[in-house]
Coordinates of C-alpha atoms in Angstrom, one line a residue:
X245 CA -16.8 128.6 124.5
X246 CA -16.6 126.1 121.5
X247 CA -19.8 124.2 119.5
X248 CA -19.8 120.7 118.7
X249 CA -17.3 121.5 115.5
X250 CA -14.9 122.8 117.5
X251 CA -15.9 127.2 116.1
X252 CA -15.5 129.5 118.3
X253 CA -19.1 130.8 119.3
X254 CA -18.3 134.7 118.9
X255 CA -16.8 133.4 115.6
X256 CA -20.1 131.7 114.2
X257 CA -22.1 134.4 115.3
X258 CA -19.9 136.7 113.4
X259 CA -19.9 134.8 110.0
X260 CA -23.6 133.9 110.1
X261 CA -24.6 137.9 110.2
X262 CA -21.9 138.4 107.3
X263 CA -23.6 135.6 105.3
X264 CA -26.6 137.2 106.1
X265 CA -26.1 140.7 104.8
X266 CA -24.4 138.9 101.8
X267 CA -27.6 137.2 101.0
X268 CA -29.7 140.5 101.1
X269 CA -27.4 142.4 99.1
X270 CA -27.4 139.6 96.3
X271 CA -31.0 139.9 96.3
X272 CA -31.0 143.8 96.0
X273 CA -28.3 143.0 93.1
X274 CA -30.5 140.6 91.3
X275 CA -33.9 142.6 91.4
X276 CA -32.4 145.8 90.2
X277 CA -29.0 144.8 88.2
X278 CA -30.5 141.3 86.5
X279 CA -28.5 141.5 84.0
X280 CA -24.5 141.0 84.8
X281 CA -23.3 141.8 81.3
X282 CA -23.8 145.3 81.2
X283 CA -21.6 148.8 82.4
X284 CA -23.8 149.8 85.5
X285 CA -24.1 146.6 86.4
X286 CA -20.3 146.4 87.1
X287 CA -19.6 149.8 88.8
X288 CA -22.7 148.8 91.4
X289 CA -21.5 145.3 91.8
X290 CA -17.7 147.2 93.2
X291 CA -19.9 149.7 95.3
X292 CA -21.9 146.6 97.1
X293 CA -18.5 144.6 97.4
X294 CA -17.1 147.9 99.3
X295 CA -20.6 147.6 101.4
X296 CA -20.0 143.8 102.2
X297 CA -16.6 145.0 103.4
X298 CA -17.7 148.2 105.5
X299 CA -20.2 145.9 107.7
X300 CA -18.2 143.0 108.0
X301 CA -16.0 145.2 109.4
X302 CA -18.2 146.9 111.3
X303 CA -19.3 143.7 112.7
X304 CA -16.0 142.9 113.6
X305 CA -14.9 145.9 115.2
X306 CA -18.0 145.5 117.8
X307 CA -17.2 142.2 118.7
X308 CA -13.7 142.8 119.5
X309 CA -12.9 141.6 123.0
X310 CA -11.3 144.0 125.3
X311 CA -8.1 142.4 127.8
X312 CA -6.8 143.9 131.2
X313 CA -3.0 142.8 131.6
X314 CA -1.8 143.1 135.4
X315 CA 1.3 145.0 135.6
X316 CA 4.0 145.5 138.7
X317 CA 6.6 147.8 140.0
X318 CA 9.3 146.2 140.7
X319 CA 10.3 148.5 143.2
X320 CA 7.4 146.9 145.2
X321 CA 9.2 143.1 145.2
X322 CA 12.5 143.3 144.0
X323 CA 15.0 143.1 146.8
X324 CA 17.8 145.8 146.9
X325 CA 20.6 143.1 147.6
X326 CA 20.7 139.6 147.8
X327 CA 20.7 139.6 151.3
X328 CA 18.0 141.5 152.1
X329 CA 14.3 140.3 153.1
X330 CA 11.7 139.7 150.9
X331 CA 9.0 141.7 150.6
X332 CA 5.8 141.2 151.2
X333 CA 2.5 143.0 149.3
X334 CA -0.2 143.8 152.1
X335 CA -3.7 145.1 151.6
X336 CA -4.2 146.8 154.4
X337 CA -8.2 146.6 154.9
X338 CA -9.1 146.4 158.6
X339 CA -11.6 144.0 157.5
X340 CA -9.4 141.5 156.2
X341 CA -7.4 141.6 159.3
X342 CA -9.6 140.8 162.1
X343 CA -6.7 139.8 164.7
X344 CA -5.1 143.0 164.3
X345 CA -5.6 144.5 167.5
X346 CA -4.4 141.2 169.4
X347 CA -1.1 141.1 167.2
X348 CA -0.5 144.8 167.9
X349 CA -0.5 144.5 171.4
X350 CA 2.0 141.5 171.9
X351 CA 4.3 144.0 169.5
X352 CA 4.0 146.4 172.0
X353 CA 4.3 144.2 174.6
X354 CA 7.5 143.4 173.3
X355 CA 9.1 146.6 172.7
X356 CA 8.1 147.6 176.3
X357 CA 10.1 145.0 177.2
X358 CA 12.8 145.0 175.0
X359 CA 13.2 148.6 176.0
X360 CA 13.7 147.7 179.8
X361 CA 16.0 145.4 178.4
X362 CA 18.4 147.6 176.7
X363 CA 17.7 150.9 179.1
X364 CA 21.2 151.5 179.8
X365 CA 21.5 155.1 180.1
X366 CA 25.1 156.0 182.0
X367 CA 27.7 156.8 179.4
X368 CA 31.0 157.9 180.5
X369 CA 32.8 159.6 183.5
X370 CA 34.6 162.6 183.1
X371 CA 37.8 163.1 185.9
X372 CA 39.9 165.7 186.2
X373 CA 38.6 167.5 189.2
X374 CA 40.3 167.3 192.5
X375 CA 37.2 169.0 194.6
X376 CA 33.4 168.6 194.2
X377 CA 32.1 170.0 191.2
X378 CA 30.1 173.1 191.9
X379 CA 28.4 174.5 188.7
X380 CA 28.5 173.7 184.9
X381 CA 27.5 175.5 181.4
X382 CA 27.0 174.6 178.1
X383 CA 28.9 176.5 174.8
X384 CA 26.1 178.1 172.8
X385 CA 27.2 177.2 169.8
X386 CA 29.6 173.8 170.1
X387 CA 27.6 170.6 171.2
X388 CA 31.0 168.7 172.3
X389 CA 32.2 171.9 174.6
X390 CA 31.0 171.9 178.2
X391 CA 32.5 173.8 181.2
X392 CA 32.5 173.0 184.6
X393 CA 33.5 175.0 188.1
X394 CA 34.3 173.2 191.4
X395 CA 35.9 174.5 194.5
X396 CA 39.5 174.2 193.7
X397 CA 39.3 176.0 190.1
X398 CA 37.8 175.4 186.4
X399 CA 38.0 172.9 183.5
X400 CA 37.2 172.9 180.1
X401 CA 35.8 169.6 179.1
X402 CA 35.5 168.3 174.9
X403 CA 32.5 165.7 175.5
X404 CA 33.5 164.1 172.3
X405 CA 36.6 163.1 173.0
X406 CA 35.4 163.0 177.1
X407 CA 39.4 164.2 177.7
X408 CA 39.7 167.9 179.2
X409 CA 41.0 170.2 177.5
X410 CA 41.9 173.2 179.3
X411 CA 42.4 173.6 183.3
X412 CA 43.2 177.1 184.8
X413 CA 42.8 178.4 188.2
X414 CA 39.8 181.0 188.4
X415 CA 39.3 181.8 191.6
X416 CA 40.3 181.7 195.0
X417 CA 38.5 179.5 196.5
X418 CA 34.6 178.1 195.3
X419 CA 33.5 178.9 191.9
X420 CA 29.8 179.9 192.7
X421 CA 28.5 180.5 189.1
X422 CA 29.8 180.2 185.2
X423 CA 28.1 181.5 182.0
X424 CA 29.2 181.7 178.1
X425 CA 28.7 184.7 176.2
X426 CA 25.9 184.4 173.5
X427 CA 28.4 184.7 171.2
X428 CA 30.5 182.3 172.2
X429 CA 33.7 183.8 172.2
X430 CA 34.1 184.1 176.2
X431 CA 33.0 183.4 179.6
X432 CA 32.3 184.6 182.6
X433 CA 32.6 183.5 186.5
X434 CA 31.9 184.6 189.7
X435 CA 33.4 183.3 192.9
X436 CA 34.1 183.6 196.6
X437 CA 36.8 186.1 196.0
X438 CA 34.1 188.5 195.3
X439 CA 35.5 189.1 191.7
X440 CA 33.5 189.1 188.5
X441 CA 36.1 187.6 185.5
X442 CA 36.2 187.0 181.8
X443 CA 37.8 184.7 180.1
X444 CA 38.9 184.0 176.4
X445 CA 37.2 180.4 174.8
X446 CA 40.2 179.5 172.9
X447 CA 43.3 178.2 174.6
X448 CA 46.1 180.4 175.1
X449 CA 49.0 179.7 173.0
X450 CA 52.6 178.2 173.4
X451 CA 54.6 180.3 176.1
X452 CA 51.2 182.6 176.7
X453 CA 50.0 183.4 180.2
X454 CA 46.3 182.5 181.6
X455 CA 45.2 185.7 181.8
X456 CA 41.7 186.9 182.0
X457 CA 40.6 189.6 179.5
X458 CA 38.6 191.8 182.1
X459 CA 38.3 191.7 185.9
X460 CA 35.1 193.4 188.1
X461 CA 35.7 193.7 192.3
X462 CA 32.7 193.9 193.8
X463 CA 31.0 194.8 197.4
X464 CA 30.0 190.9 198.5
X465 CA 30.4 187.4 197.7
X466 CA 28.6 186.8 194.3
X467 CA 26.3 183.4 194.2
X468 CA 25.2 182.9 190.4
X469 CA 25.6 184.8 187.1
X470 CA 23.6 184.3 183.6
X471 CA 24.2 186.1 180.3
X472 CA 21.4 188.3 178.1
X473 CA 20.5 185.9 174.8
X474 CA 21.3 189.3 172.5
X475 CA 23.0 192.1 174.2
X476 CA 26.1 192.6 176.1
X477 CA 24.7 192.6 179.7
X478 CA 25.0 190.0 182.3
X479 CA 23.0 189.6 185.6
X480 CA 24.7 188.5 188.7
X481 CA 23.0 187.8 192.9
X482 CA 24.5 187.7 195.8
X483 CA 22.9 190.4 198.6
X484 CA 21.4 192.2 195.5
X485 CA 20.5 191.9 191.8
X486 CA 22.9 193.8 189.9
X487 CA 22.4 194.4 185.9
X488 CA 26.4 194.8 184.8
X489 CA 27.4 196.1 180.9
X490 CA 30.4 194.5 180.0
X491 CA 31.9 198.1 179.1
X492 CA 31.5 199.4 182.8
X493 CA 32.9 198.1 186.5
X494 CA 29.9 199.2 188.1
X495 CA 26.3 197.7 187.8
X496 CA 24.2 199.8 185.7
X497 CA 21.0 199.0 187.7
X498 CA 20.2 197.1 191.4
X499 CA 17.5 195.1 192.6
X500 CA 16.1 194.0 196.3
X501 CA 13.7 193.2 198.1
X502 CA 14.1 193.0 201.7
X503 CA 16.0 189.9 201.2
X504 CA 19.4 189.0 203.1
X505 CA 21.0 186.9 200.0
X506 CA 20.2 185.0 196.8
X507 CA 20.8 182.0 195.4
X508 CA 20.3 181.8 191.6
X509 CA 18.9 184.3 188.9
X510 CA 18.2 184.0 185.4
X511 CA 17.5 185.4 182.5
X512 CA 14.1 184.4 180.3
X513 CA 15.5 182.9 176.9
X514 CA 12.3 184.2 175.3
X515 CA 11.3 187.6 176.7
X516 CA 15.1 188.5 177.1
X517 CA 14.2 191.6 179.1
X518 CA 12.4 189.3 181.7
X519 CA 14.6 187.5 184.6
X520 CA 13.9 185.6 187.9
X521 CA 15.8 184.8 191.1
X522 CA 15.6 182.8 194.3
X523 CA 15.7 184.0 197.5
X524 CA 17.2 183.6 200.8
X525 CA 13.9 184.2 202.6
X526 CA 12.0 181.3 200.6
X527 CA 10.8 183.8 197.8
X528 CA 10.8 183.7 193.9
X529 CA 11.1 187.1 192.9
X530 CA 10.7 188.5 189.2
X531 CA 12.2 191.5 187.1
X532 CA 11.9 194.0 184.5
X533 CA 15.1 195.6 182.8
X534 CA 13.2 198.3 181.6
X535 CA 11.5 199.0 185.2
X536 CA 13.3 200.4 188.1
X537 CA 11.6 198.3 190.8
X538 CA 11.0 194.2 191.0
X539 CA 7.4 193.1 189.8
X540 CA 6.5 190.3 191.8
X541 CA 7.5 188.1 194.7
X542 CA 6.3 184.2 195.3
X543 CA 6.9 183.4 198.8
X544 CA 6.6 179.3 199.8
X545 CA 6.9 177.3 202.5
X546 CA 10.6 176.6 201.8
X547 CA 13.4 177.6 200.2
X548 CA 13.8 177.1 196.4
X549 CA 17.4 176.7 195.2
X550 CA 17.1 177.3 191.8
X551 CA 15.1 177.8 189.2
X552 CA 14.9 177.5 184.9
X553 CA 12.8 179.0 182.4
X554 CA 10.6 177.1 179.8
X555 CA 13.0 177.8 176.8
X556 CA 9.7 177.2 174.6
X557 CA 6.7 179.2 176.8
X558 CA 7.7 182.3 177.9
X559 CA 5.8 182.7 180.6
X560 CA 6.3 179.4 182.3
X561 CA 9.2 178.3 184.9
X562 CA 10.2 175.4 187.0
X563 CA 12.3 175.7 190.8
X564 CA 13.7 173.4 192.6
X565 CA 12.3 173.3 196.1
X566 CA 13.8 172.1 199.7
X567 CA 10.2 170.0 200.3
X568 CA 11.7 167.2 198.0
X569 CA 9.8 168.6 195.0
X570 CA 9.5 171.0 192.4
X571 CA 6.7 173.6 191.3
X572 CA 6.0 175.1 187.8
X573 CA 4.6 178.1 187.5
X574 CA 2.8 180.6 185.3
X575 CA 3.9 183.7 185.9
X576 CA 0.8 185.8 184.9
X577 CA -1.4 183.5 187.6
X578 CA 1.2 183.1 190.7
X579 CA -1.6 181.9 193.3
X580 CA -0.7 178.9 192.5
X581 CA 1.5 176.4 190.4
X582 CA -0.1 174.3 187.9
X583 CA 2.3 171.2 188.4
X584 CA 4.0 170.0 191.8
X585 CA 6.5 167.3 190.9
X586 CA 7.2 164.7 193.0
X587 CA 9.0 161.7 193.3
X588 CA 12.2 162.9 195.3
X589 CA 13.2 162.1 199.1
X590 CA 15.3 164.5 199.5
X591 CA 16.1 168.5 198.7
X592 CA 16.4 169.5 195.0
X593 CA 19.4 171.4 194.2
X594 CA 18.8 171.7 190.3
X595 CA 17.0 172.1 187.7
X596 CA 17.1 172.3 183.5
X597 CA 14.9 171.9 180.8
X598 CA 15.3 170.2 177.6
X599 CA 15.7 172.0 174.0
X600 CA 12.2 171.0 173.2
X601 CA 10.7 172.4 176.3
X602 CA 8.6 169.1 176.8
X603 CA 10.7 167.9 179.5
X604 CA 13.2 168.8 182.5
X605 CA 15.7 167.1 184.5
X606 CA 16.1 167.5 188.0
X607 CA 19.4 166.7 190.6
X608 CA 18.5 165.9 194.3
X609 CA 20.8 165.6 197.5
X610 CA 18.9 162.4 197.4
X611 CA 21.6 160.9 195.2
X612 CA 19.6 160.3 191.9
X613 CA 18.6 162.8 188.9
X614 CA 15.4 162.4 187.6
X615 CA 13.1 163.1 184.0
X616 CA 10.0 164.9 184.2
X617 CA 7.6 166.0 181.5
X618 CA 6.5 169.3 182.0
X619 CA 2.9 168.3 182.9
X620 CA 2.9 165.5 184.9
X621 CA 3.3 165.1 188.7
X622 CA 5.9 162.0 188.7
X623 CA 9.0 161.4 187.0
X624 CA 9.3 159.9 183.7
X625 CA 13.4 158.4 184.4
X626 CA 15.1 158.2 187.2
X627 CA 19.2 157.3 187.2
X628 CA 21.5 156.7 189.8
X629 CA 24.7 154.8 190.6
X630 CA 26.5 153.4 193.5
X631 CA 29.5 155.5 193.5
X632 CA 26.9 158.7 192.9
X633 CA 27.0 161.9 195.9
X634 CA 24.7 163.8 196.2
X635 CA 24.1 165.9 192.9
X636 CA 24.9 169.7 193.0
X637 CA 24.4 171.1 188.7
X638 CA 22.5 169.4 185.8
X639 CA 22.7 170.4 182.5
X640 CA 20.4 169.0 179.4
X641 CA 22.6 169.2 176.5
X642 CA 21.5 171.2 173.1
X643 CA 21.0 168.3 170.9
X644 CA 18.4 167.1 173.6
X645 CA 20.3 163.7 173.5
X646 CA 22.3 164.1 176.3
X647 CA 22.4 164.8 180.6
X648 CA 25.7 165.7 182.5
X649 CA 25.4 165.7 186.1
X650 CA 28.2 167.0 188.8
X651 CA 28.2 165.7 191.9
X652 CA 29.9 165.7 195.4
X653 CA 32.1 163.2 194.4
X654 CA 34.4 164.9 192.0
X655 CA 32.8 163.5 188.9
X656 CA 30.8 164.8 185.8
X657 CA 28.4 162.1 184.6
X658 CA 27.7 161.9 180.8
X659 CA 23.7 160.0 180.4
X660 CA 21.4 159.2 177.9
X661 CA 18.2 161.6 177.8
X662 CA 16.8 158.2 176.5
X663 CA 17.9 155.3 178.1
X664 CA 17.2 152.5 175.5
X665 CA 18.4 155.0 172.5
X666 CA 20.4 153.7 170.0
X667 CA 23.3 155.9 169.7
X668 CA 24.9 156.4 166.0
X669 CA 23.4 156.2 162.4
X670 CA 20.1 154.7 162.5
X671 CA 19.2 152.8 158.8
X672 CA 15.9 154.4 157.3
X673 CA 14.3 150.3 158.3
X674 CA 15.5 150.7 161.8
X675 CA 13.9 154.1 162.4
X676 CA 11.0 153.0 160.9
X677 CA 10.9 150.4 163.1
X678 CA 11.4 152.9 166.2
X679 CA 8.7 154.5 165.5
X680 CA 6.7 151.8 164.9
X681 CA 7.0 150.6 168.2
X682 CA 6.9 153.7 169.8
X683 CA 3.7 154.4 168.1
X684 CA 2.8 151.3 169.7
X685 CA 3.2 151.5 173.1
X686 CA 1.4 154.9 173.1
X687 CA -1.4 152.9 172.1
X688 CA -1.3 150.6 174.2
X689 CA 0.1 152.2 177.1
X690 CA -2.9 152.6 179.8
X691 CA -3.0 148.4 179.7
X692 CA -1.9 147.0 183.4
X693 CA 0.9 145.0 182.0
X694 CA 2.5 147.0 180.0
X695 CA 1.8 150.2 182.0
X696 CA 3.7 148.3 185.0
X697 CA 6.7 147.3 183.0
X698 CA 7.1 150.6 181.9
X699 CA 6.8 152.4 185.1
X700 CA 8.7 149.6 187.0
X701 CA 12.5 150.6 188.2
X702 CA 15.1 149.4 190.6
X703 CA 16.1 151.9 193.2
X704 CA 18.4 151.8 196.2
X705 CA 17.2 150.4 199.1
X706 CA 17.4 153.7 201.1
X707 CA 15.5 155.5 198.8
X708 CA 12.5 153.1 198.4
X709 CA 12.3 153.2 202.2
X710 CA 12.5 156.3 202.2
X711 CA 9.6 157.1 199.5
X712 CA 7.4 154.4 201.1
X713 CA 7.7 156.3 204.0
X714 CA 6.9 159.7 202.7
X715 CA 3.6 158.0 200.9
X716 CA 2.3 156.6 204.2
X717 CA 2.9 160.1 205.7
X718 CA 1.3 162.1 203.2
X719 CA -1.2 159.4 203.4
X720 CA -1.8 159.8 207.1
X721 CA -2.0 163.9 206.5
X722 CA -5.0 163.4 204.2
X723 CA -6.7 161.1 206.2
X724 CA -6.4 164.0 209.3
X725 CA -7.6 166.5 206.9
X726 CA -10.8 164.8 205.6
X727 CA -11.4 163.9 209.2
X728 CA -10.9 167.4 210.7
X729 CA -12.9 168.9 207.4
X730 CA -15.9 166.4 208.6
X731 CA -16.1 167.1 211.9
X732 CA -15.2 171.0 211.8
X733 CA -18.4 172.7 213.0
X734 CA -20.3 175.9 211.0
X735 CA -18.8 179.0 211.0
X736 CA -15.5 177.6 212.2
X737 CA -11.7 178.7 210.7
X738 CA -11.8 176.5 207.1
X739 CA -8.9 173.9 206.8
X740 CA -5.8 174.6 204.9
X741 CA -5.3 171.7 202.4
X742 CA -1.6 170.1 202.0
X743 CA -1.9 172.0 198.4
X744 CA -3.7 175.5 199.6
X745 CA -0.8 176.1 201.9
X746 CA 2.6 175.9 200.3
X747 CA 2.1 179.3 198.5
X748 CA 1.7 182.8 199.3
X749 CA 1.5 185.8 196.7
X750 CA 2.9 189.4 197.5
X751 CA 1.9 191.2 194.0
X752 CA 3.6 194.7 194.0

């Protein structure tokens, strides 16, 4: 601020207290030094000009004003091209945002729906078989090798490319089971023929028979095979359990139970030593490599077809069931399973879980293949099409991105695991807005609207029939249990719920 002359203020104040002190120190001067002629008077009058000059400047240096300059990155405006969006700085106080919440949820509103828009999961169709497809496996170690078996022999399929590769006649007659080495060097396959084969990955060269590098008769008709994750050793089923070393032609340990036949058996990925199978006579039975007997046997009200192991909890499995759904169990508390998945109408034939052990995928005879995570009672995804048969083998590829299904119909389906993924190179902006949204509709994903459009799907009209059916019947068998459970007198037999009885233990 300025006076009426126009001085700055700090500036008057300033020279008044210097002609101040000037003042006083020409009074000191002229009571001690009156006379200006002599010798002493001259060296004091230099000693109180270096004083007027000390305090002026002390004076100054106190009044000095002190300025904040505002400084930027540019990193924090500057665009990267021409082309690109401005950017805008945001202080992200929640206070200073007090529509937040409402603008969040119309985002997420919007990204469920824009990912029912662009849910379009089926990929590609592999043909080249001449027969329903029977079984498939995945190559250990390639992500773009997949084999698959059908009744009238077995390809060797490059998913990148989607061409097949290799073709060669296995066996005679159905191919029941396929496996890779850990290694990934060979194969092996069972069949009708009652043979046990191995087979070399790479393609034989130019003028060089399909040969198979060892051969293994055996007593009956084999059903399934799986590999050991570390060792040399393979597990096959058919009337029995046998343990095989791929250095001998006889098994080098046998299992059974009282059973007529088995269906599947497989190895645990974590506890390598552990394996599981499925029985003829509706049992789940589990083994020990290093004990001569089985350990325990699961029998249900129905048969299970197959079964998969939790490839991240050891102790945890999933089987396919002929009720239309599928149990997971632990198998340190076998009274009962934990999870019963629904959602099916029909038998489930198959059954694998995904790299991350979150999720599994299931094939039905009910035409469709559905996604379940591993704790909830209803599916997650469900795909079909209209040229689909019923669904014999699913596999959940190792880069967790991918499903193949085989079906009746002579065709290997290649689907999304998610179905509105963007496929390709994602720009570090695009992920970042894929999370975003995805963090968003976990949010906001118990509202009614935006819970229905994510759970909403189209189906066939034979299976929503068919589902609405099963609802009103299972609907109808509560209502008959709460009614008998009321009226049931004391002392009288207890009722069996619909989820006591599908279960009973044998423990060895």
């Amino acid at each position: 601020r300025r006076d009426s002359s126009g001085t700055s203020r700090s500036n008057w104040k300033i020279n008044t207290m210097i002609m101040k002190t000037n003042n006083s120190i020409y009074l000191c001067r002229q009571s001690f030094f009156p006379s200006r002629n002599s010798f002493f008077s001259l060296i004091f009058s230099i000693f109180f000009f270096l004083m007027e000059s000390l305090v002026c400047a002390s004076f100054i240096h106190i009044h000095a004003m002190k300025v904040k300059v505002l400084s930027r990155n540019p990193d924090d405006y500057v665009r990267e091209t021409k082309l690109d969006i401005q950017r805008v700085p945001r202080n992200y106080d929640p206070s200073l945002h007090p529509f937040e919440v409402p603008r969040e949820y119309t985002r997420a509103l919007n990204a469920t729906k824009l990912e029912r828009v662009f849910a379009k999961p089926f990929l590609a169709s592999l043909d080249g078989h001449r027969d329903g497809v029977n079984c498939m496996a995945k190559h250990p170690k390639s992500l773009s090798t997949m084999l698959s078996g059908s009744c009238d022999g077995e390809v060797v399929w490059n998913l990148t490319k989607r061409e097949c590769v290799r073709t060669l006649q296995a066996h005679e007659g159905f191919v029941r089971g396929m496996v890779v080495r850990f290694c990934g060097t060979s194969f092996f396959t069972v069949g009708d023929d009652k043979t046990i084969k191995q087979w070399k990955m790479e393609t034989p060269g130019y003028g060089e028979e399909e040969e198979p590098l060892n051969t293994i008769l055996g007593k009956s008709v084999f059903t399934s095979i799986d590999h050991h994750q570390k060792e040399g050793v393979f597990v096959t089923c058919g009337q029995q359990v046998d343990i095989w070393d791929e250095q001998r032609s006889s098994p080098i340990r046998s299992f059974s139970w009282g059973v007529d036949s088995f269906s599947c058996v497989r190895f645990n990925p974590v506890e390598t030593e552990l394996l599981a199978s499925c029985a003829s006579d509706r049992s789940i039975v589990l083994y020990d490599m290093r004990e001569a007997t089985p350990l325990k046997k699961v029998i249900m009200n129905m048969r299970s077809n197959t079964l998969c192991w939790n490839p991240m909890e050891a102790y945890n499995f999933t089987c396919s069931n002929e009720d239309y759904n599928l149990y997971t169990y632990d198998m340190r508390y076998l009274d009962k399973p934990f999870t019963v998945h629904m959602d099916h109408v029909s038998a489930v034939l198959d059954v694998d879980y995904s790299p991350t052990g979150k999720e599994f995928v299931s094939a039905s005879f009910d035409k469709t293949i559905r996604i379940f995570p591993k704790d909830s009672g209803h599916s997650r995804e469900v795909y079909h099409t209209k040229r689909m048969q019923h669904v014999i083998s699913i596999k959940w590829s190792s880069d967790n991105k991918y499903i193949l299904s085989a079906s009746d119909e002579m065709n290997i389906r290649l689907w999304k695991a998610n179905a509105s993924e963007k496929l390709g190179l994602l720009a570090p902006r695009e992920k970042a807005a894929v999370n975003y949204s995805q963090k968003l509709k976990e949010k906001f994903q118990h509202h009614p609207q935006i819970r229905r459009i994510s759970r909403h799907r189209h189906l066939p009209k034979s299976i929503y029939s068919q589902s609405k059916e099963l609802r009103v019947m299972k609907e109808a068998r509560r209502r008959k249990e709460r009614n008998v459970r009321k009226h049931s007198k004391p002392g009288s037999m207890p009722v069996v719920t619909e989820k006591e009885k599908h279960v009973v233990t044998v423990v060895k």
